[in-house]
XYZ file of C-alpha atoms in Angstrom:
301
model
C 0.062 -0.023 -0.002
C 3.006 2.275 0.163
C 3.193 2.593 3.908
C 6.391 2.052 5.900
C 6.976 0.290 9.194
C 9.977 0.578 11.502
C 10.299 -1.941 14.337
C 12.820 -1.351 17.093
C 13.924 -3.155 20.246
C 16.583 -2.077 22.693
C 18.035 -3.146 26.029
C 19.961 -0.730 28.174
C 21.854 -1.257 31.422
C 22.988 1.546 33.766
C 25.055 1.393 36.980
C 25.500 4.292 39.481
C 27.811 4.855 42.374
C 26.671 8.303 43.722
C 27.793 10.593 46.484
C 24.488 12.228 47.481
C 26.151 14.941 49.580
C 27.412 16.487 46.344
C 23.843 17.000 45.081
C 22.543 18.573 48.248
C 20.355 15.422 48.870
C 22.169 14.551 52.099
C 23.881 16.664 54.764
C 26.370 13.933 55.515
C 28.590 11.959 53.131
C 26.332 9.237 51.793
C 27.239 6.928 48.911
C 24.566 4.818 47.225
C 24.951 2.146 44.561
C 22.154 1.250 42.270
C 21.463 0.081 38.716
C 18.719 -0.795 36.297
C 17.998 -2.789 33.133
C 15.626 -0.942 30.681
C 14.134 -2.875 27.726
C 11.973 -1.068 25.253
C 10.159 -2.007 21.993
C 8.670 0.393 19.432
C 6.762 0.534 16.176
C 6.788 3.539 13.802
C 4.298 3.779 10.931
C 4.345 6.254 8.025
C 1.897 6.451 5.188
C 2.950 9.158 2.712
C 0.474 10.233 -0.011
C 2.151 12.191 -2.855
C 0.558 14.036 -5.741
C 1.834 16.365 -8.411
C 0.074 19.583 -9.414
C 1.926 21.256 -12.225
C 5.456 21.843 -10.995
C 4.448 21.368 -7.388
C 4.695 18.031 -5.509
C 2.308 17.781 -2.534
C 2.735 15.466 0.432
C 0.368 14.347 3.173
C 1.804 11.800 5.558
C -0.042 10.427 8.636
C 2.435 9.195 11.231
C 1.939 6.994 14.321
C 4.157 5.261 16.787
C 3.727 2.978 19.797
C 6.352 2.365 22.516
C 6.211 -0.188 25.404
C 8.575 -0.512 28.308
C 8.339 -1.432 31.992
C 7.022 1.229 34.369
C 9.424 2.996 36.712
C 13.146 2.676 36.289
C 13.916 6.028 37.944
C 14.514 5.297 41.607
C 15.552 8.070 44.046
C 18.929 6.427 44.489
C 19.837 7.433 40.915
C 20.434 11.259 40.933
C 19.222 13.296 37.998
C 22.014 15.430 36.566
C 21.688 15.361 32.762
C 17.910 15.122 32.289
C 16.696 18.150 34.251
C 16.477 20.579 31.302
C 13.678 19.149 29.218
C 11.208 20.820 26.812
C 8.804 18.758 24.810
C 8.706 19.719 21.154
C 8.331 18.157 17.673
C 11.792 16.560 17.795
C 10.761 14.384 20.757
C 7.446 13.226 19.383
C 8.288 9.939 17.711
C 11.315 8.806 19.615
C 11.575 6.092 22.256
C 13.305 7.784 25.161
C 12.293 11.508 25.313
C 14.556 12.290 28.267
C 17.905 13.864 27.301
C 21.017 12.256 28.742
C 21.191 8.961 30.605
C 19.899 9.622 34.186
C 16.192 9.178 33.428
C 14.331 6.643 31.274
C 10.969 6.977 29.585
C 9.115 3.922 30.808
C 5.515 2.800 30.376
C 3.310 2.539 27.294
C 2.240 5.223 24.977
C 0.963 6.128 21.466
C 2.186 9.086 19.394
C 0.372 10.383 16.367
C 0.525 13.293 13.940
C 0.442 14.545 10.418
C 3.344 15.696 8.227
C 2.482 17.737 5.103
C 4.445 19.762 2.597
C 4.667 21.299 -0.892
C 7.868 21.137 -2.926
C 8.873 23.136 -6.027
C 12.255 23.065 -7.864
C 12.444 26.835 -8.131
C 10.486 28.085 -5.040
C 11.817 25.525 -2.508
C 9.635 23.820 -0.012
C 7.220 24.480 2.862
C 6.519 21.729 5.464
C 4.353 21.417 8.541
C 4.207 18.773 11.307
C 1.552 18.645 14.025
C 1.113 15.902 16.610
C 0.705 14.815 20.191
C 1.127 11.793 22.515
C -1.094 9.798 24.704
C 0.167 7.819 27.697
C -1.755 4.674 28.753
C -0.871 4.915 32.489
C -1.963 7.764 34.745
C 1.285 8.496 36.493
C 3.877 10.650 34.749
C 7.682 10.618 35.100
C 7.968 14.096 33.603
C 7.783 17.321 35.752
C 4.785 19.607 35.748
C 4.960 22.102 32.897
C 6.945 20.052 30.431
C 3.923 19.259 28.297
C 4.027 15.520 29.140
C 2.675 15.600 32.741
C -0.849 14.661 31.690
C -1.913 11.436 29.942
C -2.629 13.466 26.828
C 0.388 15.562 25.960
C 0.455 19.119 24.787
C 0.077 19.615 21.028
C 3.457 20.341 19.308
C 4.096 21.575 15.776
C 6.664 22.934 13.401
C 6.556 24.952 10.197
C 9.627 25.072 7.993
C 10.040 27.349 4.952
C 13.103 26.656 2.703
C 13.059 28.886 -0.360
C 16.552 27.671 -1.297
C 18.878 24.966 -0.121
C 21.031 27.533 1.610
C 18.427 29.285 3.769
C 15.675 27.974 6.061
C 13.118 29.648 8.321
C 11.309 27.696 11.079
C 8.630 28.129 13.677
C 7.993 25.776 16.568
C 5.112 25.900 19.040
C 3.715 23.900 22.014
C -0.034 24.407 22.897
C -1.707 23.300 26.025
C -3.759 20.096 25.597
C -6.671 21.446 27.645
C -7.349 24.865 26.189
C -4.705 25.239 23.394
C -3.021 28.095 25.174
C 0.471 28.971 23.944
C 3.098 27.430 26.287
C 6.267 27.708 24.263
C 7.220 29.025 20.871
C 10.428 29.404 18.906
C 11.257 31.189 15.672
C 14.543 31.246 13.868
C 16.562 30.832 10.717
C 19.627 28.930 9.690
C 21.532 28.641 6.469
C 24.866 29.160 4.693
C 27.407 27.171 2.788
C 29.759 24.325 3.738
C 32.433 26.872 4.599
C 30.259 29.414 6.483
C 26.932 28.901 8.049
C 24.906 30.345 10.938
C 21.754 30.129 13.007
C 19.617 32.524 14.976
C 16.594 31.672 17.169
C 14.322 33.313 19.605
C 12.471 31.265 22.302
C 9.578 32.457 24.529
C 7.795 30.498 27.243
C 4.597 31.306 29.094
C 3.427 30.841 32.606
C 2.626 27.273 33.741
C -0.701 26.671 35.607
C -0.024 25.363 39.054
C 3.547 26.706 39.141
C 3.264 30.337 40.064
C 7.041 30.508 40.847
C 7.909 29.787 37.121
C 7.798 33.192 35.349
C 7.596 33.739 31.566
C 11.053 33.642 29.959
C 12.650 34.528 26.653
C 16.083 34.042 25.182
C 17.974 34.469 21.978
C 20.616 32.113 20.649
C 23.213 32.696 17.944
C 25.625 30.202 16.288
C 28.278 30.551 13.538
C 30.093 27.606 11.929
C 33.156 28.193 9.807
C 35.780 26.163 8.000
C 39.366 27.381 8.076
C 40.953 24.688 5.937
C 39.854 21.233 4.717
C 40.843 19.865 8.139
C 40.287 22.772 10.567
C 36.877 24.137 11.478
C 35.291 26.196 14.209
C 32.075 27.171 15.905
C 31.030 30.164 18.005
C 27.758 30.030 20.011
C 26.005 32.488 22.321
C 22.763 32.162 24.375
C 21.426 35.350 25.959
C 18.632 35.630 28.530
C 16.386 38.526 27.695
C 14.785 38.632 31.137
C 16.153 39.764 34.459
C 18.798 42.102 33.074
C 19.524 40.295 29.820
C 22.345 38.174 31.232
C 24.503 35.779 29.270
C 23.505 32.076 29.660
C 26.258 30.377 27.695
C 29.159 31.309 25.442
C 31.415 28.797 23.664
C 34.238 28.666 21.128
C 35.099 25.313 19.524
C 38.000 24.466 17.248
C 38.167 21.062 15.548
C 40.851 19.244 13.602
C 39.556 16.238 11.622
C 41.283 13.769 9.281
C 40.539 10.236 8.150
C 41.606 8.648 11.471
C 41.326 11.290 14.195
C 39.235 14.247 15.294
C 40.298 16.609 18.034
C 37.975 19.309 19.407
C 38.854 21.941 21.922
C 35.920 23.750 23.588
C 36.232 26.924 25.708
C 33.001 27.573 27.386
C 31.642 30.179 29.804
C 28.356 29.144 31.480
C 26.097 30.981 33.905
C 23.806 27.979 34.462
C 23.536 26.048 37.768
C 22.489 22.448 37.519
C 23.099 20.052 40.449
C 26.764 20.371 41.459
C 27.616 22.174 38.240
C 28.262 25.818 38.981
C 28.757 28.858 36.756
C 32.267 29.386 35.485
C 34.690 28.860 32.605
C 35.718 25.388 31.392
C 37.966 23.982 28.754
C 37.347 20.415 27.309
C 39.593 18.567 24.952
C 37.955 15.705 23.092
C 39.755 13.023 21.032
C 37.641 10.958 18.685
C 39.306 7.887 17.169
C 37.217 6.907 14.196
C 37.440 3.144 14.750
C 37.773 3.070 18.589
C 35.585 5.770 20.217
C 36.160 9.012 21.962
C 38.009 10.370 25.071
C 37.359 13.757 26.784
C 39.843 15.545 29.030
C 38.970 18.477 31.255
C 42.131 20.220 32.565
């Protein structure tokens, strides 16, 4: 019939040896050891319908996905360092584990569904749209309030992308409350350029969250520039600026990368004003060696 199925199965194991006094979870030195095994199966279904009208190709594609895993898997003895900053959007809609990082797993059973549509023209480029939401079968949620996934029926997420040429794209993302379709988060930006020089610019705004009066509306702007110095040397400059509370800088970074057929070396100088767990604001330098056939090693002086 022209539809496509993707079946996935994974098994993950994690082990933790944590000093809880570092995270402010204990006033005395307290070390806890814990681990978990997390299996998950998934099914993605796509059914693209394509038609041609003159020089324009039109696409309508229903998409659905189902994921099943054991409930739980996030005990209090496993501290959460790398999965605290989470925002549900269109990039998380049809993936198995929607948590960033490794400290939290996305257990339980759920169904995701949405529609992808677009028009494509050789001279005028393309315009695409994606709208969808998720429905969780169990009542309890592993996601914090305000993330868009704290109810059984998730918030509605969507994306519009306009690409008049292959070198320039505009995009708009939004998350609407599942109860009253109130705007909770929106992002607008652009990116483009050539292989030697490209850049991106985005603006993000969030609204108040019902039930969390301490969380205020926020907005920030992010800028990134990628450049190639030679065929083996490249670099990147990024800046994230908070537009609230005095317009303070959130994160600034400069990366230089050397890459050949066997080895890649990246040096990252970063200044951060973000506090997460035991990570404090400050300046850091990370040197990463990537051996193409062996893996990667990071060194923080």
